[in-house]
Short mmCIF file of C-alpha atoms in Angstrom, two decimals:
data_model
loop_
_atom_site.label_atom_id
_atom_site.label_comp_id
_atom_site.label_asym_id
_atom_site.label_seq_id
_atom_site.Cartn_x
_atom_site.Cartn_y
_atom_site.Cartn_z
CA UNK B 12 -47.51 -84.47 -39.01
CA UNK B 13 -49.36 -85.07 -42.25
CA UNK B 14 -48.82 -82.97 -45.25
CA UNK B 15 -51.65 -80.40 -45.61
CA UNK B 16 -50.89 -79.49 -49.23
CA UNK B 17 -53.50 -80.40 -51.68
CA UNK B 18 -52.67 -83.19 -54.33
CA UNK B 19 -50.40 -81.95 -57.35
CA UNK B 20 -53.35 -82.02 -59.79
CA UNK B 21 -55.52 -79.78 -57.55
CA UNK B 22 -52.54 -77.43 -57.40
CA UNK B 23 -52.24 -77.33 -61.15
CA UNK B 24 -55.90 -76.70 -61.63
CA UNK B 25 -55.75 -73.95 -59.02
CA UNK B 26 -52.78 -72.47 -60.69
CA UNK B 27 -54.55 -72.51 -64.17
CA UNK B 28 -57.68 -70.94 -62.88
CA UNK B 29 -55.77 -68.25 -61.28
CA UNK B 30 -53.95 -67.38 -64.43
CA UNK B 31 -57.14 -67.58 -66.48
CA UNK B 32 -58.81 -65.22 -64.13
CA UNK B 33 -56.22 -62.65 -63.73
CA UNK B 34 -55.14 -63.53 -60.32
CA UNK B 35 -51.61 -64.53 -61.00
CA UNK B 36 -48.76 -62.25 -62.11
CA UNK B 37 -48.33 -64.64 -65.28
CA UNK B 38 -51.88 -63.31 -66.28
CA UNK B 39 -50.37 -60.11 -67.57
CA UNK B 40 -48.26 -62.15 -70.20
CA UNK B 41 -51.39 -63.71 -71.87
CA UNK B 42 -52.40 -60.80 -74.01
CA UNK B 43 -48.73 -59.95 -75.39
CA UNK B 44 -48.27 -63.79 -75.92
CA UNK B 45 -51.57 -64.08 -77.87
CA UNK B 46 -50.71 -61.02 -79.82
CA UNK B 47 -47.38 -62.64 -80.83
CA UNK B 48 -49.03 -65.79 -81.90
CA UNK B 49 -51.57 -64.07 -84.07
CA UNK B 50 -48.77 -62.23 -85.73
CA UNK B 51 -47.23 -65.54 -86.77
CA UNK B 52 -50.76 -66.78 -87.76
CA UNK B 53 -51.41 -63.58 -90.05
CA UNK B 54 -47.91 -64.37 -91.72
CA UNK B 55 -49.01 -67.98 -92.17
CA UNK B 56 -52.35 -66.94 -93.64
CA UNK B 57 -50.73 -64.43 -96.23
CA UNK B 58 -48.11 -67.10 -97.04
CA UNK B 59 -50.52 -70.10 -97.75
CA UNK B 60 -53.92 -68.78 -98.52
CA UNK B 61 -54.53 -67.04 -101.85
CA UNK B 62 -55.72 -63.28 -101.69
CA UNK B 63 -59.45 -62.99 -102.77
CA UNK B 64 -60.39 -59.97 -104.87
CA UNK B 65 -63.70 -58.45 -103.88
CA UNK B 66 -63.53 -54.69 -103.51
CA UNK B 67 -59.85 -53.59 -103.54
CA UNK B 68 -59.66 -52.99 -107.25
CA UNK B 69 -62.95 -50.99 -107.06
CA UNK B 70 -61.56 -49.02 -104.19
CA UNK B 71 -58.54 -48.13 -106.29
CA UNK B 72 -60.44 -47.22 -109.30
CA UNK B 73 -62.47 -44.70 -107.28
CA UNK B 74 -59.25 -43.39 -105.79
CA UNK B 75 -57.72 -43.24 -109.35
CA UNK B 76 -60.46 -41.05 -110.45
CA UNK B 77 -60.09 -38.79 -107.33
CA UNK B 78 -56.43 -38.27 -107.72
CA UNK B 79 -57.09 -37.46 -111.37
CA UNK B 80 -59.02 -34.46 -110.08
CA UNK B 81 -62.64 -35.75 -110.04
CA UNK B 82 -64.51 -34.24 -107.27
CA UNK B 83 -68.21 -35.12 -108.21
CA UNK B 84 -69.04 -38.12 -106.10
CA UNK B 85 -71.70 -39.28 -108.52
CA UNK B 86 -68.83 -39.79 -111.08
CA UNK B 87 -66.58 -41.93 -108.71
CA UNK B 88 -67.41 -45.24 -110.06
CA UNK B 89 -65.79 -48.74 -110.39
CA UNK B 90 -66.13 -52.21 -111.61
CA UNK B 91 -68.26 -53.32 -108.68
CA UNK B 92 -70.16 -50.09 -108.26
CA UNK B 93 -70.25 -46.60 -107.30
CA UNK B 94 -68.28 -45.14 -104.30
CA UNK B 95 -70.97 -45.19 -101.43
CA UNK B 96 -68.70 -44.36 -98.38
CA UNK B 97 -67.84 -40.94 -96.80
CA UNK B 98 -64.84 -38.83 -97.45
CA UNK B 99 -62.45 -40.36 -94.83
CA UNK B 100 -62.58 -43.48 -96.82
CA UNK B 101 -61.33 -41.61 -99.87
CA UNK B 102 -58.30 -40.20 -97.89
CA UNK B 103 -57.50 -43.16 -96.17
CA UNK B 104 -57.52 -45.43 -99.38
CA UNK B 105 -55.59 -42.63 -101.28
CA UNK B 106 -52.77 -43.29 -98.75
CA UNK B 107 -52.82 -47.00 -99.61
CA UNK B 108 -52.99 -46.08 -103.53
CA UNK B 109 -49.66 -44.41 -103.32
CA UNK B 110 -48.13 -47.01 -100.83
CA UNK B 111 -49.13 -50.01 -103.04
CA UNK B 112 -48.28 -48.75 -106.31
CA UNK B 113 -51.72 -47.43 -107.30
CA UNK B 114 -53.14 -50.76 -105.78
CA UNK B 115 -51.01 -53.04 -107.79
CA UNK B 116 -48.90 -54.49 -105.04
CA UNK B 117 -51.47 -56.77 -103.35
CA UNK B 118 -48.69 -58.56 -101.31
CA UNK B 119 -47.84 -55.20 -99.72
CA UNK B 120 -51.36 -54.22 -99.11
CA UNK B 121 -51.84 -57.61 -97.41
CA UNK B 122 -48.94 -57.03 -95.12
CA UNK B 123 -50.26 -53.45 -94.42
CA UNK B 124 -53.71 -54.98 -93.51
CA UNK B 125 -51.96 -57.47 -91.27
CA UNK B 126 -50.42 -54.68 -89.50
CA UNK B 127 -53.68 -52.88 -89.15
CA UNK B 128 -55.15 -56.05 -87.92
CA UNK B 129 -52.60 -56.48 -85.25
CA UNK B 130 -52.74 -52.84 -84.14
CA UNK B 131 -56.51 -52.99 -83.91
CA UNK B 132 -56.15 -56.24 -81.90
CA UNK B 133 -53.68 -54.57 -79.47
CA UNK B 134 -56.30 -51.74 -79.04
CA UNK B 135 -58.94 -54.30 -78.31
CA UNK B 136 -56.93 -56.08 -75.69
CA UNK B 137 -56.06 -52.86 -74.15
CA UNK B 138 -59.70 -51.89 -73.81
CA UNK B 139 -60.49 -55.37 -72.32
CA UNK B 140 -57.63 -54.89 -69.83
CA UNK B 141 -58.79 -51.42 -68.83
CA UNK B 142 -62.48 -52.96 -68.36
CA UNK B 143 -60.75 -55.57 -66.27
CA UNK B 144 -61.79 -58.61 -68.41
CA UNK B 145 -60.32 -61.97 -67.29
CA UNK B 146 -57.63 -63.31 -69.41
CA UNK B 147 -59.75 -66.78 -70.24
CA UNK B 148 -61.67 -64.69 -72.80
CA UNK B 149 -58.74 -63.22 -74.65
CA UNK B 150 -57.87 -66.40 -76.78
CA UNK B 151 -61.50 -65.74 -78.46
CA UNK B 152 -59.94 -62.52 -79.69
CA UNK B 153 -57.46 -64.19 -81.99
CA UNK B 154 -59.34 -67.45 -83.00
CA UNK B 155 -61.72 -66.05 -85.63
CA UNK B 156 -61.01 -67.47 -89.22
CA UNK B 157 -63.50 -65.10 -90.73
CA UNK B 158 -61.88 -62.11 -89.07
CA UNK B 159 -58.55 -62.83 -90.32
CA UNK B 160 -60.12 -63.18 -93.74
CA UNK B 161 -61.63 -59.81 -93.78
CA UNK B 162 -58.46 -58.03 -92.84
CA UNK B 163 -55.65 -59.82 -94.75
CA UNK B 164 -57.42 -61.69 -97.48
CA UNK B 165 -60.11 -59.03 -98.42
CA UNK B 166 -58.77 -55.57 -97.41
CA UNK B 167 -62.19 -54.14 -96.61
CA UNK B 168 -62.55 -50.66 -95.52
CA UNK B 169 -64.39 -51.87 -92.53
CA UNK B 170 -61.05 -52.76 -90.99
CA UNK B 171 -60.11 -49.18 -90.66
CA UNK B 172 -63.51 -48.02 -89.18
CA UNK B 173 -63.36 -50.90 -86.61
CA UNK B 174 -59.73 -49.70 -85.54
CA UNK B 175 -60.93 -46.06 -85.09
CA UNK B 176 -63.94 -47.30 -83.10
CA UNK B 177 -61.61 -49.25 -80.68
CA UNK B 178 -59.14 -46.27 -80.52
CA UNK B 179 -62.05 -44.04 -79.71
CA UNK B 180 -63.27 -46.35 -76.85
CA UNK B 181 -59.81 -46.51 -75.31
CA UNK B 182 -59.58 -42.80 -75.31
CA UNK B 183 -62.98 -42.45 -73.59
CA UNK B 184 -61.73 -45.20 -70.99
CA UNK B 185 -58.97 -42.80 -70.39
CA UNK B 186 -61.10 -39.64 -70.31
CA UNK B 187 -59.45 -38.26 -73.32
CA UNK B 188 -62.75 -37.09 -74.56
CA UNK B 189 -61.66 -34.87 -77.49
CA UNK B 190 -59.10 -37.42 -78.93
CA UNK B 191 -61.85 -40.12 -78.59
CA UNK B 192 -64.22 -37.97 -80.51
CA UNK B 193 -61.77 -37.28 -83.33
CA UNK B 194 -60.98 -41.02 -83.68
CA UNK B 195 -64.75 -41.73 -83.83
CA UNK B 196 -65.67 -39.30 -86.22
CA UNK B 197 -62.68 -40.36 -88.56
CA UNK B 198 -64.03 -44.01 -88.35
CA UNK B 199 -67.74 -42.59 -89.00
CA UNK B 200 -66.07 -40.89 -92.13
CA UNK B 201 -64.71 -44.11 -93.36
CA UNK B 202 -68.05 -46.01 -92.90
CA UNK B 203 -71.17 -44.97 -91.36
CA UNK B 204 -71.59 -48.22 -89.67
CA UNK B 205 -70.42 -46.60 -86.62
CA UNK B 206 -73.63 -44.83 -86.49
CA UNK B 207 -74.78 -47.82 -84.58
CA UNK B 208 -72.91 -46.87 -81.39
CA UNK B 209 -73.70 -43.13 -81.91
CA UNK B 210 -76.39 -43.16 -78.99
CA UNK B 211 -74.17 -44.95 -76.57
CA UNK B 212 -71.22 -42.50 -77.45
CA UNK B 213 -73.41 -39.54 -76.75
CA UNK B 214 -74.51 -40.88 -73.45
CA UNK B 215 -70.96 -41.78 -72.51
CA UNK B 216 -69.92 -38.16 -73.33
CA UNK B 217 -72.83 -36.73 -71.46
CA UNK B 218 -72.30 -38.59 -68.27
CA UNK B 219 -68.56 -38.85 -68.20
CA UNK B 220 -67.67 -35.32 -69.45
CA UNK B 221 -70.61 -33.08 -68.65
CA UNK B 222 -73.09 -31.32 -70.73
CA UNK B 223 -71.04 -28.50 -72.00
CA UNK B 224 -68.08 -30.63 -72.99
CA UNK B 225 -70.46 -33.33 -74.55
CA UNK B 226 -72.02 -30.60 -76.67
CA UNK B 227 -68.66 -29.42 -77.78
CA UNK B 228 -67.65 -33.22 -78.65
CA UNK B 229 -70.93 -33.30 -80.64
CA UNK B 230 -70.06 -30.28 -82.44
CA UNK B 231 -66.57 -31.58 -83.21
CA UNK B 232 -67.84 -34.78 -84.51
CA UNK B 233 -70.23 -32.89 -87.04
CA UNK B 234 -67.52 -30.14 -87.91
CA UNK B 235 -65.16 -32.93 -88.94
CA UNK B 236 -67.50 -34.57 -91.10
CA UNK B 237 -68.35 -31.31 -92.84
CA UNK B 238 -64.62 -30.50 -93.36
CA UNK B 239 -63.98 -34.02 -94.67
CA UNK B 240 -66.58 -33.58 -97.35
CA UNK B 241 -65.69 -29.96 -98.27
CA UNK B 242 -64.10 -30.95 -101.63
CA UNK B 243 -67.17 -32.78 -102.60
CA UNK B 244 -69.65 -30.63 -101.10
CA UNK B 245 -68.33 -27.69 -102.98
CA UNK B 246 -68.72 -29.39 -106.24
CA UNK B 247 -71.95 -31.45 -105.81
CA UNK B 248 -73.38 -31.33 -102.20
CA UNK B 249 -76.50 -33.34 -102.92
CA UNK B 250 -74.54 -36.01 -104.94
CA UNK B 251 -71.94 -36.35 -102.02
CA UNK B 252 -74.63 -36.50 -99.38
CA UNK B 253 -76.71 -39.05 -101.29
CA UNK B 254 -73.72 -41.35 -102.04
CA UNK B 255 -71.79 -41.12 -98.80
CA UNK B 256 -74.96 -41.26 -96.35
CA UNK B 257 -77.43 -43.07 -98.38
CA UNK B 258 -79.85 -44.64 -96.06
CA UNK B 259 -82.36 -45.91 -98.81
CA UNK B 260 -79.89 -48.39 -100.40
CA UNK B 261 -81.49 -51.63 -101.77
CA UNK B 262 -80.09 -54.58 -100.36
CA UNK B 263 -79.59 -57.95 -102.34
CA UNK B 264 -80.87 -61.03 -100.68
CA UNK B 265 -78.24 -63.17 -102.07
CA UNK B 266 -75.52 -61.38 -99.92
CA UNK B 267 -77.55 -61.44 -96.57
CA UNK B 268 -75.82 -63.37 -93.73
CA UNK B 269 -78.53 -62.60 -91.04
CA UNK B 270 -82.06 -62.72 -92.67
CA UNK B 271 -81.66 -65.59 -95.10
CA UNK B 272 -84.25 -67.70 -93.11
CA UNK B 273 -87.03 -65.22 -93.59
CA UNK B 274 -87.26 -65.70 -97.27
CA UNK B 275 -86.56 -63.23 -100.17
CA UNK B 276 -90.01 -61.91 -100.45
CA UNK B 277 -90.33 -60.83 -96.78
CA UNK B 278 -86.63 -59.61 -96.91
CA UNK B 279 -87.36 -57.23 -99.56
CA UNK B 280 -90.63 -56.02 -98.28
CA UNK B 281 -90.97 -52.46 -96.85
CA UNK B 282 -92.85 -53.80 -94.00
CA UNK B 283 -89.95 -55.93 -92.71
CA UNK B 284 -87.56 -52.93 -93.06
CA UNK B 285 -90.03 -50.74 -91.08
CA UNK B 286 -90.39 -53.62 -88.18
CA UNK B 287 -86.73 -53.83 -87.83
CA UNK B 288 -86.25 -50.09 -87.56
CA UNK B 289 -89.14 -49.98 -84.95
CA UNK B 290 -87.65 -52.82 -82.87
CA UNK B 291 -84.23 -51.28 -83.03
CA UNK B 292 -85.70 -47.98 -81.63
CA UNK B 293 -87.67 -49.65 -78.84
CA UNK B 294 -84.70 -51.90 -77.51
CA UNK B 295 -82.27 -48.75 -77.80
CA UNK B 296 -84.71 -46.73 -75.82
CA UNK B 297 -85.09 -49.46 -73.23
CA UNK B 298 -81.51 -49.93 -72.91
CA UNK B 299 -80.93 -46.05 -72.64
CA UNK B 300 -83.58 -45.65 -70.00
CA UNK B 301 -83.35 -48.74 -68.02
CA UNK B 302 -79.60 -49.29 -68.31
CA UNK B 303 -77.21 -46.93 -69.77
CA UNK B 304 -78.67 -43.79 -68.11
CA UNK B 305 -78.76 -45.45 -64.61
CA UNK B 306 -75.58 -43.64 -63.42
CA UNK B 307 -77.45 -40.18 -63.89
CA UNK B 308 -79.79 -41.12 -61.12
CA UNK B 309 -82.58 -39.16 -62.90
CA UNK B 310 -85.50 -40.46 -65.19
CA UNK B 311 -85.17 -40.12 -68.94
CA UNK B 312 -87.68 -37.36 -68.86
CA UNK B 313 -85.60 -35.66 -65.94
CA UNK B 314 -82.70 -35.58 -68.25
CA UNK B 315 -84.29 -34.65 -71.53
CA UNK B 316 -86.37 -31.80 -70.38
CA UNK B 317 -83.29 -29.57 -69.23
CA UNK B 318 -81.32 -30.72 -72.43
CA UNK B 319 -83.99 -29.54 -74.64
CA UNK B 320 -83.84 -26.13 -72.87
CA UNK B 321 -80.03 -25.93 -73.46
CA UNK B 322 -79.37 -26.46 -69.64
CA UNK B 323 -77.26 -29.22 -67.89
CA UNK B 324 -79.37 -31.74 -66.13
CA UNK B 325 -76.72 -31.96 -63.44
CA UNK B 326 -75.45 -29.72 -60.60
CA UNK B 327 -71.61 -29.41 -60.27
CA UNK B 328 -71.67 -31.93 -57.42
CA UNK B 329 -74.14 -34.27 -59.26
CA UNK B 330 -71.90 -34.23 -62.41
CA UNK B 331 -68.92 -35.35 -60.35
CA UNK B 332 -70.86 -38.22 -58.74
CA UNK B 333 -72.20 -39.29 -62.13
CA UNK B 334 -68.67 -39.14 -63.66
CA UNK B 335 -67.27 -41.43 -61.20
CA UNK B 336 -69.55 -44.20 -62.29
CA UNK B 337 -68.41 -43.71 -65.94
CA UNK B 338 -65.75 -46.41 -65.45
CA UNK B 339 -63.90 -48.09 -68.38
CA UNK B 340 -66.03 -51.13 -67.73
CA UNK B 341 -69.05 -48.98 -67.93
CA UNK B 342 -67.85 -47.30 -71.22
CA UNK B 343 -66.87 -50.70 -72.91
CA UNK B 344 -70.24 -52.47 -71.97
CA UNK B 345 -72.41 -49.50 -73.03
CA UNK B 346 -71.01 -48.97 -76.37
CA UNK B 347 -70.52 -52.53 -77.29
CA UNK B 348 -74.07 -53.31 -76.17
CA UNK B 349 -75.29 -50.54 -78.59
CA UNK B 350 -73.15 -51.97 -81.44
CA UNK B 351 -74.55 -55.56 -80.93
CA UNK B 352 -78.08 -54.22 -80.83
CA UNK B 353 -77.62 -52.15 -84.03
CA UNK B 354 -76.28 -55.41 -85.54
CA UNK B 355 -79.17 -57.50 -84.51
CA UNK B 356 -81.76 -55.28 -86.16
CA UNK B 357 -79.73 -54.37 -89.21
CA UNK B 358 -81.40 -54.52 -92.56
CA UNK B 359 -78.72 -56.80 -94.01
CA UNK B 360 -75.33 -57.99 -92.83
CA UNK B 361 -72.63 -58.78 -95.13
CA UNK B 362 -69.51 -60.82 -94.17
CA UNK B 363 -67.27 -57.94 -93.47
CA UNK B 364 -69.65 -56.76 -90.92
CA UNK B 365 -68.13 -59.50 -88.59
CA UNK B 366 -65.38 -57.13 -87.97
CA UNK B 367 -67.67 -55.03 -85.72
CA UNK B 368 -69.06 -58.09 -84.02
CA UNK B 369 -66.23 -60.42 -83.43
CA UNK B 370 -64.41 -58.52 -80.70
CA UNK B 371 -67.50 -57.44 -79.08
CA UNK B 372 -69.09 -60.73 -78.31
CA UNK B 373 -66.55 -62.16 -75.89
CA UNK B 374 -66.62 -59.18 -73.64
CA UNK B 375 -70.42 -59.00 -73.55
CA UNK B 376 -70.91 -62.61 -72.78
CA UNK B 377 -68.51 -62.35 -69.93
CA UNK B 378 -70.30 -59.40 -68.62
CA UNK B 379 -73.73 -61.13 -68.81
CA UNK B 380 -72.28 -63.56 -66.11
CA UNK B 381 -73.05 -66.73 -67.82
CA UNK B 382 -70.67 -69.72 -67.23
CA UNK B 383 -67.38 -69.77 -69.31
CA UNK B 384 -68.23 -72.91 -71.07
CA UNK B 385 -71.34 -71.20 -72.45
CA UNK B 386 -69.67 -68.33 -73.29
CA UNK B 387 -67.34 -70.38 -75.47
CA UNK B 388 -70.14 -72.38 -76.89
CA UNK B 389 -72.13 -69.17 -78.05
CA UNK B 390 -69.00 -67.82 -79.53
CA UNK B 391 -68.27 -71.07 -81.30
CA UNK B 392 -71.75 -71.03 -82.65
CA UNK B 393 -71.48 -67.37 -83.89
CA UNK B 394 -68.10 -68.20 -85.58
CA UNK B 395 -69.53 -71.20 -87.37
CA UNK B 396 -72.49 -69.35 -88.70
CA UNK B 397 -70.32 -66.50 -90.12
CA UNK B 398 -68.14 -69.04 -92.01
CA UNK B 399 -70.91 -70.53 -93.85
CA UNK B 400 -70.79 -69.28 -97.42
CA UNK B 401 -73.12 -68.82 -98.92
CA UNK B 402 -75.36 -68.34 -95.90
CA UNK B 403 -78.22 -70.78 -95.36
CA UNK B 404 -81.51 -70.52 -93.47
CA UNK B 405 -79.97 -72.41 -90.63
CA UNK B 406 -76.86 -70.40 -90.59
CA UNK B 407 -78.55 -67.00 -90.69
CA UNK B 408 -80.89 -68.28 -87.90
CA UNK B 409 -77.87 -68.93 -85.77
CA UNK B 410 -76.46 -65.50 -86.46
CA UNK B 411 -79.64 -63.83 -85.48
CA UNK B 412 -80.02 -66.14 -82.65
CA UNK B 413 -76.78 -65.54 -80.98
CA UNK B 414 -77.08 -61.88 -81.44
CA UNK B 415 -80.51 -61.90 -79.85
CA UNK B 416 -79.18 -64.07 -77.07
CA UNK B 417 -76.30 -61.80 -76.34
CA UNK B 418 -78.49 -58.88 -76.01
CA UNK B 419 -80.87 -60.67 -73.69
CA UNK B 420 -78.16 -61.88 -71.56
CA UNK B 421 -76.46 -58.48 -71.32
CA UNK B 422 -79.81 -57.02 -70.39
CA UNK B 423 -80.47 -59.38 -67.56
CA UNK B 424 -76.88 -60.37 -66.57
CA UNK B 425 -75.05 -57.00 -66.67
CA UNK B 426 -77.83 -54.85 -65.22
CA UNK B 427 -75.71 -54.04 -61.95
CA UNK B 428 -73.00 -52.70 -64.34
CA UNK B 429 -75.24 -49.58 -65.00
CA UNK B 430 -76.39 -49.19 -61.33
CA UNK B 431 -74.96 -46.11 -59.49
CA UNK B 432 -72.05 -47.23 -57.08
CA UNK B 433 -74.12 -46.73 -53.92
CA UNK B 434 -76.95 -48.86 -55.26
CA UNK B 435 -74.67 -51.55 -56.57
CA UNK B 436 -72.95 -51.79 -53.18
CA UNK B 437 -76.38 -52.13 -51.40
CA UNK B 438 -77.38 -55.02 -53.81
CA UNK B 439 -74.05 -56.72 -53.39
CA UNK B 440 -74.46 -56.53 -49.59
CA UNK B 441 -78.11 -57.74 -49.90
CA UNK B 442 -76.80 -60.75 -51.83
CA UNK B 443 -74.41 -61.62 -48.90
#
């Protein structure tokens, strides 16, 4: 009787595909193996590549004034400019100030940021695993040259904001709404870039926890921000609010990573700024109404009207059905899509903003349903563009192009993600 087993090369290919797609027990070993490999890579980067001074010294100058007793935000200044971040940044870097001998021990600071990077990476991988992401996209989480630079060679405060964003996402996936809200608001208190995902966070809380709980979480987020700012609000409230949450900040064309190709005159124009804002709002509303709120099984008007009257838009039975559809995958897809939309229409992106994007793109490209080869090609194009310094019209065009492509692919390819389970089941049956 002839041997019915396939050729050895076909068996090897089948084995590799099963591992890469999470269908083999060895698949579970890929994340920890990659984490270990990246720990060694971080050590190698610190050992071989010189530290680059950008903002660390200025951060420490701000903190030196703070620990000396200064509480007027307008007087917290440094060699590269004034303090323009909320109060949680001050408290976070005060800890680093004391741990690193008032900021003088750069080598220790790099080691601390390498640890921060690895903890954040572990949180990202855990969120991916909770959302049933396949192992074949996990290597993309550790391959970014720019991301390693942001963490261990630059020590930017964005690194802490990103950590707390991912911790918040993980808590939401586990339905720990209060802890997730606390993590989110602390990250927001470090850098207000996290405002980009606030609409999605609000929707996740509303649908996942219910109207009353979501109101409590919103109050918690706001209250923590007030409490964090109390020492500065008591001294010079307008000075603190104007510096920590400055929305009218003037951006410099020479530092832009995303809009170099439009030219300096257009980049600096008021019309360009307002156009980006309008497009951001339009796309957000489109995603909210046609994608993120689909599990609610109600129109946008049907949700907003009772909320404005301080009433829940759901009965108890409806809320239970809606909450079942707020899965870990839904939460991650919704929050990361809001993040990428915000970055697409951002007035200006600097290199450290890649920390918010690098770990969002692999998951969203997978959720879009495009072929894995195309996922890797788009990721590689994005990584190349963010490593061009200074940015060029071509590199900035690629940055915006990949962001726009990701948003469009998620809109079309992941639309069933947001459908109620009953509707999604019917759609799947129809395809068969």
